[in-house]
PDB file of C-alpha atoms in Angstrom:
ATOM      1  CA  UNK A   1      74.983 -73.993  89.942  1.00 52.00           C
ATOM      2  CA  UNK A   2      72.772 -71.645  88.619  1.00 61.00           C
ATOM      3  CA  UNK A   3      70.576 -72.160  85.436  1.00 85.00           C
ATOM      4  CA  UNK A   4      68.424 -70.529  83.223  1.00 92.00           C
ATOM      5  CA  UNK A   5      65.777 -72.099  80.885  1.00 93.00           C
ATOM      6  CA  UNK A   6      63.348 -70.940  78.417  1.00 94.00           C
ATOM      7  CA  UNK A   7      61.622 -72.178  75.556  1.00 90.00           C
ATOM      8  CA  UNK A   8      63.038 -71.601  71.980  1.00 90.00           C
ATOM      9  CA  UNK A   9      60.442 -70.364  70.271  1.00 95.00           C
ATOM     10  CA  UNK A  10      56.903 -68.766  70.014  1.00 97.00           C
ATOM     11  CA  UNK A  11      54.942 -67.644  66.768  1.00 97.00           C
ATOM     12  CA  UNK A  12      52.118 -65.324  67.467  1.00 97.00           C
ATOM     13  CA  UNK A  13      49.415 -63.666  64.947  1.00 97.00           C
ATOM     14  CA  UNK A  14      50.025 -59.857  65.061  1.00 97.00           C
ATOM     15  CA  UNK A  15      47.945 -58.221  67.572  1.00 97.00           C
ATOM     16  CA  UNK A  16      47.984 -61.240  69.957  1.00 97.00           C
ATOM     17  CA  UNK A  17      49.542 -61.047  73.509  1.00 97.00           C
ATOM     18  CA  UNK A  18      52.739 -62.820  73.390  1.00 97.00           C
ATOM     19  CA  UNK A  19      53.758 -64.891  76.958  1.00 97.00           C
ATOM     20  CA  UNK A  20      57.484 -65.713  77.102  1.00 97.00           C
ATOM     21  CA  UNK A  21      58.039 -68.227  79.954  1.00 97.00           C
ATOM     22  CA  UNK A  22      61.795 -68.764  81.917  1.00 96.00           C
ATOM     23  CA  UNK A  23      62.478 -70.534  85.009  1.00 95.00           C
ATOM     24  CA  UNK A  24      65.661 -70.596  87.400  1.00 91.00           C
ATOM     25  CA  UNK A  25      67.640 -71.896  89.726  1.00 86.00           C
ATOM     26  CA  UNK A  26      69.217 -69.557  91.671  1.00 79.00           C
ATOM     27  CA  UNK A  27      67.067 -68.414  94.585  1.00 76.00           C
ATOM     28  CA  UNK A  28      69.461 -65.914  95.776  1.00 77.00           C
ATOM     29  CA  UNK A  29      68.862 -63.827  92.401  1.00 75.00           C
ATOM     30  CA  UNK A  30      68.396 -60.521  93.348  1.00 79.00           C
ATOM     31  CA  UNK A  31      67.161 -58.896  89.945  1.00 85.00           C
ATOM     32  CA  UNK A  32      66.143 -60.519  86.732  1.00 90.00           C
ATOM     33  CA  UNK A  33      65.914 -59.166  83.268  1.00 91.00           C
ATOM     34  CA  UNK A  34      64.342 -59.576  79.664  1.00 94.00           C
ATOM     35  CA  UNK A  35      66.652 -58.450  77.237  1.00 93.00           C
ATOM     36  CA  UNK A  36      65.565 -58.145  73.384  1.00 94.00           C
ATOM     37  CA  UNK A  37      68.319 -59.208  70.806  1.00 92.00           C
ATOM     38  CA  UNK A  38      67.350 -58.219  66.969  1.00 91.00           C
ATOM     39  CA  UNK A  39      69.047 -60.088  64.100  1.00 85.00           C
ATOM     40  CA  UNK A  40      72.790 -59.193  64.134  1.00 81.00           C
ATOM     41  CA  UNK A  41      72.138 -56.364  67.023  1.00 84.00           C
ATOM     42  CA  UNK A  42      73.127 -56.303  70.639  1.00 85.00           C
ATOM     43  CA  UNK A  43      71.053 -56.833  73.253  1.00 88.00           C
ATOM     44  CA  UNK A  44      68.454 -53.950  74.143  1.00 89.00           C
ATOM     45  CA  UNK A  45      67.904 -53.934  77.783  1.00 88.00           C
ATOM     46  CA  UNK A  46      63.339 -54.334  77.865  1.00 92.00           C
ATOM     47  CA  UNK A  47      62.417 -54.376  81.409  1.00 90.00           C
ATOM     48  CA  UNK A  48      63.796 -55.762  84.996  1.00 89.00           C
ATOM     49  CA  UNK A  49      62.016 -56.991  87.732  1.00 90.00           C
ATOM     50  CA  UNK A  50      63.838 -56.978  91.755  1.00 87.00           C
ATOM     51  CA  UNK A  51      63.034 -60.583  93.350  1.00 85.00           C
ATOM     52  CA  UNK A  52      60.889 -59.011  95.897  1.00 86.00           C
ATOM     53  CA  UNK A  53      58.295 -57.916  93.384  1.00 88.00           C
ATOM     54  CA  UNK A  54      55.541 -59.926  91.883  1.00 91.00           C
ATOM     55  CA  UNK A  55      54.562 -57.941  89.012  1.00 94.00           C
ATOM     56  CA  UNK A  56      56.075 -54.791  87.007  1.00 93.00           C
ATOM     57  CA  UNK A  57      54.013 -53.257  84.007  1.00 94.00           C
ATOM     58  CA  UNK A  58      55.715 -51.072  81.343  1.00 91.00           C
ATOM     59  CA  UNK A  59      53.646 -50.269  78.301  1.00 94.00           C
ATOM     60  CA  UNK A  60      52.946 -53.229  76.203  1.00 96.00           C
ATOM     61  CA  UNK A  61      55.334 -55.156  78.730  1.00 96.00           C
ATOM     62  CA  UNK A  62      54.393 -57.522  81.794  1.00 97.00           C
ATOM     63  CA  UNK A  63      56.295 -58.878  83.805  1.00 96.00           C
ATOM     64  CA  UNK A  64      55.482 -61.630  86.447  1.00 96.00           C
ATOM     65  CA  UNK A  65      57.582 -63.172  88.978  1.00 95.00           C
ATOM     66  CA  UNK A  66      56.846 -66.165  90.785  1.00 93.00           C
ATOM     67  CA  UNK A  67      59.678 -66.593  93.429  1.00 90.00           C
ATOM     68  CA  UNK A  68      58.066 -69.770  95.040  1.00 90.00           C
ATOM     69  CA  UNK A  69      58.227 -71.976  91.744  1.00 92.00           C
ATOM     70  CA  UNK A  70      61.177 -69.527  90.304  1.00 91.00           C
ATOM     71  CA  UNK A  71      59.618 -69.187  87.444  1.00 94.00           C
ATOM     72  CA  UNK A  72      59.169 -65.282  85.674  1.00 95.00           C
ATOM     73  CA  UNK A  73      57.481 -64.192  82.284  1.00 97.00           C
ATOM     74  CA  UNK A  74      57.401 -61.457  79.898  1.00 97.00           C
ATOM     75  CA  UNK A  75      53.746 -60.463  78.312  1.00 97.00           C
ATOM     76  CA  UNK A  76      53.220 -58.700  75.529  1.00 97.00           C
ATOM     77  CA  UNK A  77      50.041 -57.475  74.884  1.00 97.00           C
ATOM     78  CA  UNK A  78      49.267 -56.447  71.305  1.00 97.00           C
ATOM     79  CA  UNK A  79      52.290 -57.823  69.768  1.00 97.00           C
ATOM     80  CA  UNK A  80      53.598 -56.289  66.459  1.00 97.00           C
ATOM     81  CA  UNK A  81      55.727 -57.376  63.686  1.00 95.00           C
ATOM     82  CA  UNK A  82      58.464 -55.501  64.653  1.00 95.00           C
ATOM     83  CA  UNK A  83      58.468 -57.508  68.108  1.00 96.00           C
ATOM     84  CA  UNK A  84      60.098 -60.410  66.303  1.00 97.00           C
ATOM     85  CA  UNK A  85      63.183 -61.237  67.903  1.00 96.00           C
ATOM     86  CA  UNK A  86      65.471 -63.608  70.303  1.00 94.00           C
ATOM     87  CA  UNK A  87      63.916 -62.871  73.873  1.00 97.00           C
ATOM     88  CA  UNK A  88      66.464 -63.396  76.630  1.00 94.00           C
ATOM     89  CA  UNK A  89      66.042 -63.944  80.554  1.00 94.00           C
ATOM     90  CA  UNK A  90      68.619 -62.997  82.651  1.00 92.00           C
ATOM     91  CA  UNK A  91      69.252 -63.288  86.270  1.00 89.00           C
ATOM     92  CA  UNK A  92      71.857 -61.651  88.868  1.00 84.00           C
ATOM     93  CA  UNK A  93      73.009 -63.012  91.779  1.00 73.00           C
ATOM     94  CA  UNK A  94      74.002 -62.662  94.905  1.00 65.00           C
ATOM     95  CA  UNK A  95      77.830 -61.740  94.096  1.00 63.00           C
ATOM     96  CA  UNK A  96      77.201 -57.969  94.231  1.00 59.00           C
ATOM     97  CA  UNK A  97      78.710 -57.300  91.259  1.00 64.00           C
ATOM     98  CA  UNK A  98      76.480 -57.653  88.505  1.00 66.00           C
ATOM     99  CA  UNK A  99      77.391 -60.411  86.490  1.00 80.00           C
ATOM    100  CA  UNK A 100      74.261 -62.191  85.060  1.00 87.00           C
ATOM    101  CA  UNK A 101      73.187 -65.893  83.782  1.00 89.00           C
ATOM    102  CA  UNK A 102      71.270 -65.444  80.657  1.00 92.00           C
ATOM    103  CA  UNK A 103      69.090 -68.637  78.991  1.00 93.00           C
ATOM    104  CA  UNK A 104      69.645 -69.461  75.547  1.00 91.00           C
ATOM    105  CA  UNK A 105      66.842 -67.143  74.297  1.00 93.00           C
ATOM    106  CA  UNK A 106      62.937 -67.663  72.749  1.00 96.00           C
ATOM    107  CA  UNK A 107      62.727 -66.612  69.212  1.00 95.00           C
ATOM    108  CA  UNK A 108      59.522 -64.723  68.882  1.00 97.00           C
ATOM    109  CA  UNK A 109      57.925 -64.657  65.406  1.00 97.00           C
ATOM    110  CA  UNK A 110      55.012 -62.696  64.508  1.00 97.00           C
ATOM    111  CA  UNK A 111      53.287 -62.785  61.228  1.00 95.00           C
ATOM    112  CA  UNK A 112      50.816 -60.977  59.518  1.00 92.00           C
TER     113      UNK A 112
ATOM    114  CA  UNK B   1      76.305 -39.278  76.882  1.00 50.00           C
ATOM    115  CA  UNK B   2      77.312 -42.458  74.567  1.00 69.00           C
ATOM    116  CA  UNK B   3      77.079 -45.757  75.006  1.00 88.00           C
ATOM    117  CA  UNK B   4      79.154 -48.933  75.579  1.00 93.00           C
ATOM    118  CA  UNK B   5      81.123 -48.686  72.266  1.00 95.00           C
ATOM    119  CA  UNK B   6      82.882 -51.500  70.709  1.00 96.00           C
ATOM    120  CA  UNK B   7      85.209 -52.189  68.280  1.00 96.00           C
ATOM    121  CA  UNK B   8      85.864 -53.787  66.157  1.00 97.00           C
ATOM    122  CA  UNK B   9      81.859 -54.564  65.250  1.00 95.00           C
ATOM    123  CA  UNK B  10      83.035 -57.376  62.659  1.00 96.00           C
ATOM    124  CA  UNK B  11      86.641 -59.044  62.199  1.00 97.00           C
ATOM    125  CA  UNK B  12      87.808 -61.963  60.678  1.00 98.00           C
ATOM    126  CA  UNK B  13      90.645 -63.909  61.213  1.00 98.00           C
ATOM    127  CA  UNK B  14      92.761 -66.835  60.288  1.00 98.00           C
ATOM    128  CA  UNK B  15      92.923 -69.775  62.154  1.00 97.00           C
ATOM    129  CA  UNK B  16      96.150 -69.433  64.457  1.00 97.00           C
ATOM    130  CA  UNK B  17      95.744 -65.476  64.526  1.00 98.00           C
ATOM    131  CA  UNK B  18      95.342 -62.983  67.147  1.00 98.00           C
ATOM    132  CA  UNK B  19      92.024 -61.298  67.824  1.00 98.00           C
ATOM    133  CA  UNK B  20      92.027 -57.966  70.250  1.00 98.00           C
ATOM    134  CA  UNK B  21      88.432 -56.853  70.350  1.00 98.00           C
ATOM    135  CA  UNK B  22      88.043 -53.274  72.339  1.00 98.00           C
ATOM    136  CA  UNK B  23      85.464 -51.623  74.624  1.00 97.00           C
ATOM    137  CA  UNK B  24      84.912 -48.566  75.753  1.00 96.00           C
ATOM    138  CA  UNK B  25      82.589 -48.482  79.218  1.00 94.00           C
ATOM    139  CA  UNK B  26      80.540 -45.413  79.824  1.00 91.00           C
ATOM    140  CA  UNK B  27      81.539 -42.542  80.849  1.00 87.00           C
ATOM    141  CA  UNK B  28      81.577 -42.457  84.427  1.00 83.00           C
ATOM    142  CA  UNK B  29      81.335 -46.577  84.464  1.00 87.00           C
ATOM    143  CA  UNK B  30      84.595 -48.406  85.776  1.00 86.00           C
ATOM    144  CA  UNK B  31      82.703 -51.469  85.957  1.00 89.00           C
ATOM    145  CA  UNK B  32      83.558 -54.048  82.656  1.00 94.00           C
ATOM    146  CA  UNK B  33      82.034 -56.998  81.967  1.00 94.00           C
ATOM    147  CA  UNK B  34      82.739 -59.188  78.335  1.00 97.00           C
ATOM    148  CA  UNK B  35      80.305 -62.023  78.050  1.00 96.00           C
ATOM    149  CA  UNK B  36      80.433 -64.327  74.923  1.00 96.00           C
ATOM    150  CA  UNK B  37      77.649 -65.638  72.798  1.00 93.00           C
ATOM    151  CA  UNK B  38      77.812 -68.650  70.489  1.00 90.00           C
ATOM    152  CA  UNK B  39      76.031 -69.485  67.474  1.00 84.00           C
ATOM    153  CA  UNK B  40      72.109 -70.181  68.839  1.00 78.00           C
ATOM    154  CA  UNK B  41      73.275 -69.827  72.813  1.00 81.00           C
ATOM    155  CA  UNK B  42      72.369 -67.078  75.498  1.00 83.00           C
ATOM    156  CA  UNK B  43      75.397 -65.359  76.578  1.00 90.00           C
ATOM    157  CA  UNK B  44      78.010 -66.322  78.606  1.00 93.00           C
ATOM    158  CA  UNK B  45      80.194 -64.881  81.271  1.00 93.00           C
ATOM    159  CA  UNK B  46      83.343 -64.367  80.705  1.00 96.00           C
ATOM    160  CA  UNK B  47      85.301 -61.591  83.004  1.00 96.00           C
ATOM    161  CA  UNK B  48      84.804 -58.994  85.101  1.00 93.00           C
ATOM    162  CA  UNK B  49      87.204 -55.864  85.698  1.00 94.00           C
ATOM    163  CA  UNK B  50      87.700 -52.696  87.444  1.00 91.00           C
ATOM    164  CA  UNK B  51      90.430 -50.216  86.264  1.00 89.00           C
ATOM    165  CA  UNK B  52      94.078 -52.186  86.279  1.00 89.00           C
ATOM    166  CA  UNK B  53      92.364 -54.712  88.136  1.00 93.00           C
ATOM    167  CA  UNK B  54      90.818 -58.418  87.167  1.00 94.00           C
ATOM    168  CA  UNK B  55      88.522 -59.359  89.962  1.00 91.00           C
ATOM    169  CA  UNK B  56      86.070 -62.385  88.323  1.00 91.00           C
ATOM    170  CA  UNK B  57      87.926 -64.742  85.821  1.00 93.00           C
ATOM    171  CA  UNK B  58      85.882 -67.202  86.520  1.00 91.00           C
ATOM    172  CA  UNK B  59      84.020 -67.611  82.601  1.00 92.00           C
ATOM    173  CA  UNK B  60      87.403 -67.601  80.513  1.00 95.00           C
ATOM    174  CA  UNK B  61      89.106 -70.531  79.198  1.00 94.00           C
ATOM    175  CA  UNK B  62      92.055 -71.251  80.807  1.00 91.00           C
ATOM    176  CA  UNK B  63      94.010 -70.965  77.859  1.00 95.00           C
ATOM    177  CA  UNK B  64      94.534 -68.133  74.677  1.00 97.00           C
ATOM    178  CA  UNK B  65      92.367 -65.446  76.288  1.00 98.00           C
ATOM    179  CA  UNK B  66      93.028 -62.894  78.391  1.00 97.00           C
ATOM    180  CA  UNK B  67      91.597 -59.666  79.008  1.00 97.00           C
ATOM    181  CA  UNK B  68      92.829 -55.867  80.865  1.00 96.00           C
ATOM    182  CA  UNK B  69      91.474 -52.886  82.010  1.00 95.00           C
ATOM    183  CA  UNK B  70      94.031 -49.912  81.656  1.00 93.00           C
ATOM    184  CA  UNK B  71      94.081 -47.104  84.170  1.00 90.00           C
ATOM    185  CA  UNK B  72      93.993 -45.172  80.407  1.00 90.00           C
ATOM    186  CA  UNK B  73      91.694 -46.615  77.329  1.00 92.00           C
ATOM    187  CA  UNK B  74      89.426 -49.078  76.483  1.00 96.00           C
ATOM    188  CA  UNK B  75      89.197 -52.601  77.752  1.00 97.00           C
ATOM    189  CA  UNK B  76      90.520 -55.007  75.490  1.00 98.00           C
ATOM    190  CA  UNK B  77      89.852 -58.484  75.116  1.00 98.00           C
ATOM    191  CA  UNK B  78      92.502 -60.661  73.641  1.00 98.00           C
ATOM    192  CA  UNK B  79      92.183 -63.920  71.995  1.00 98.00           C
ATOM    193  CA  UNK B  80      95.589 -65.721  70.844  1.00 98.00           C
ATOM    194  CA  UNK B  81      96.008 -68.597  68.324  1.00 98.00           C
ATOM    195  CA  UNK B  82      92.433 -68.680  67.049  1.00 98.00           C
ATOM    196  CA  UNK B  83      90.354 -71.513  66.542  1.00 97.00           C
ATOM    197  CA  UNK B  84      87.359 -71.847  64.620  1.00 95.00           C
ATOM    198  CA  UNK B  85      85.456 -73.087  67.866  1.00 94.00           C
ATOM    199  CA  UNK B  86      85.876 -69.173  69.336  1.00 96.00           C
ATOM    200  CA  UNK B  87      83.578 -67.924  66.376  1.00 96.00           C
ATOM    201  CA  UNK B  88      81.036 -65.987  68.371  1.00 96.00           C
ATOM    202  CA  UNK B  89      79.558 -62.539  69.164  1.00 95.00           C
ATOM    203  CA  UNK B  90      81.677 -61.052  72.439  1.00 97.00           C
ATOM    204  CA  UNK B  91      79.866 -58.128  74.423  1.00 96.00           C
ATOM    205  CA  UNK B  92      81.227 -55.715  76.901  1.00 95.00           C
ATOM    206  CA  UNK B  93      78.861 -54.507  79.716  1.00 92.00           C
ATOM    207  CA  UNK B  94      79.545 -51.704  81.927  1.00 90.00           C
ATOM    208  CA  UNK B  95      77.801 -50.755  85.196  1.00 85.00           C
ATOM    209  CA  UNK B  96      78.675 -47.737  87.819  1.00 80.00           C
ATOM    210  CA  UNK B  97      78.346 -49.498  90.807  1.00 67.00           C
ATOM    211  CA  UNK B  98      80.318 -50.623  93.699  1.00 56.00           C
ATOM    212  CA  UNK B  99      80.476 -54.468  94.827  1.00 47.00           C
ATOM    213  CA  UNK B 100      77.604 -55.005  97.114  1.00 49.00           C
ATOM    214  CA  UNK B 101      75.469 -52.309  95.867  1.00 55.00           C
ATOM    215  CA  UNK B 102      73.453 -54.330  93.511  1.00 52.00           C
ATOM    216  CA  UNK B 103      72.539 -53.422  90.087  1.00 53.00           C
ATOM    217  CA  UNK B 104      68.910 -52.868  88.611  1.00 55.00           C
ATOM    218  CA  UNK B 105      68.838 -51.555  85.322  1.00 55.00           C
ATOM    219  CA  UNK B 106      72.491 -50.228  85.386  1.00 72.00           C
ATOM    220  CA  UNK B 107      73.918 -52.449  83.827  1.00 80.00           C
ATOM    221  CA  UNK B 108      74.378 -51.316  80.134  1.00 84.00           C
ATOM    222  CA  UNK B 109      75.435 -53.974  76.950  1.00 89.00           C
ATOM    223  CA  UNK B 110      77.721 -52.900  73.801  1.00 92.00           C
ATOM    224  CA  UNK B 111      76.961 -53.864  70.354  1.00 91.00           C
ATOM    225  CA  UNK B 112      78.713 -56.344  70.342  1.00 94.00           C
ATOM    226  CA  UNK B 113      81.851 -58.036  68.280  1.00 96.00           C
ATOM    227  CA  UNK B 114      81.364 -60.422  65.792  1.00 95.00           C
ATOM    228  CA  UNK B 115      84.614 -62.976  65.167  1.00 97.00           C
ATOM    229  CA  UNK B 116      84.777 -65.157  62.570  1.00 97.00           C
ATOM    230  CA  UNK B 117      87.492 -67.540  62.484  1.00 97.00           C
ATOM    231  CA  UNK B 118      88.227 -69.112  59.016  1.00 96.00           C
TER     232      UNK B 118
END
């Protein structure tokens, strides 16, 4: 079945880059996501990456994709305070109709 | 253009109540999804529907919950008899597409729903 791991937390100095790390199982996934979730908030859709990519780049945001070892990670370069949050990967498979297998989230804390 | 709204954003309820939690897709969307989210989990699937129709039931518990899509008005989730163990967050998704066409970034998350059970 399919399966989504991450780590559970990160704590980065302010101004660091920030690597969030996920693996999976399902090799059919077509697209996979990084959603943000804030403290009581839903989830903020960040960036998405389509399996046949290796890289995407949005801002402050990097995303790598390694298909072979199914493993994909969010970057954050120059990571602020207000970047603290639960990080969530998702993936989609094959089904066609968008239903996705999220992990259980990385809690990113940055301080001062 | 709004988003996925939800409501209610916070309800409590007894032990042995009903819970109907609401969602409103976007406009144009006919695509619903409600995923659930425990205490300290990533969010799970729950159901997928298309106006009047259920077509992926596959994430709901067998029993208490069910869930409908009305030709008319939100999509409403429905928990009977609650139990403390179905304390979570519940968020609708909606998405524009047709089976088969894949997804991308279309696929757009509510607020969410908290439910406490006491």
């Amino acid at each position: 079945g399919e399966d989504v791991e991450q780590s559970l937390f990160l704590s980065v100095r302010e101004g660091d880059s920030s690597v969030i790390n996920c693996t999976y199982t399902d090799s059919s996934s077509t697209y996979l996501y990084w959603y943000k979730q804030e403290p009581g908030a839903g989830l903020q859709l960040l960036t998405y990456i389509f399996s046949n990519m290796d890289m995407k780049q949005d801002q402050r945001l990097t995303v790598l994709l390694n298909k072979k070892d199914k493993h994909l990670s969010l970057r954050i370069a120059d990571t602020q305070t207000g970047d603290s949050a639960i990080y969530f990967c998702a993936e989609e498979g094959e089904s066609g109709y968008s239903t996705l297998t999220f992990g259980k989230g990385t809690m990113l804390l940055v301080s001062p | 253009n709004a988003g996925v709204m939800q409501n209610p954003r916070h309800l409590v309820r007894r032990r042995g109540q009903e819970a109907r939690l609401r969602c409103s897709p976007m406009k144009g969307h006919s695509h619903v999804y409600w995923y659930r989210q425990l205490p300290e989990e990533g969010l799970k699937f729950m159901v997928y529907l298309q106006k009047e129709n259920i077509i992926d039931e596959s994430g709901m518990p067998k029993e208490r919950f069910s869930a409908e899509f009305p030709k008319e008005g939100p999509s409403i989730l429905r928990i009977q008899q609650v139990v403390r163990g179905d304390s979570a967050a519940y968020f609708c998704a909606s998405s524009p597409l047709l089976p088969g066409q894949g997804s991308g970034n279309t696929i757009y998350f509510g607020e969410g729903s908290w439910l406490t059970v006491v």
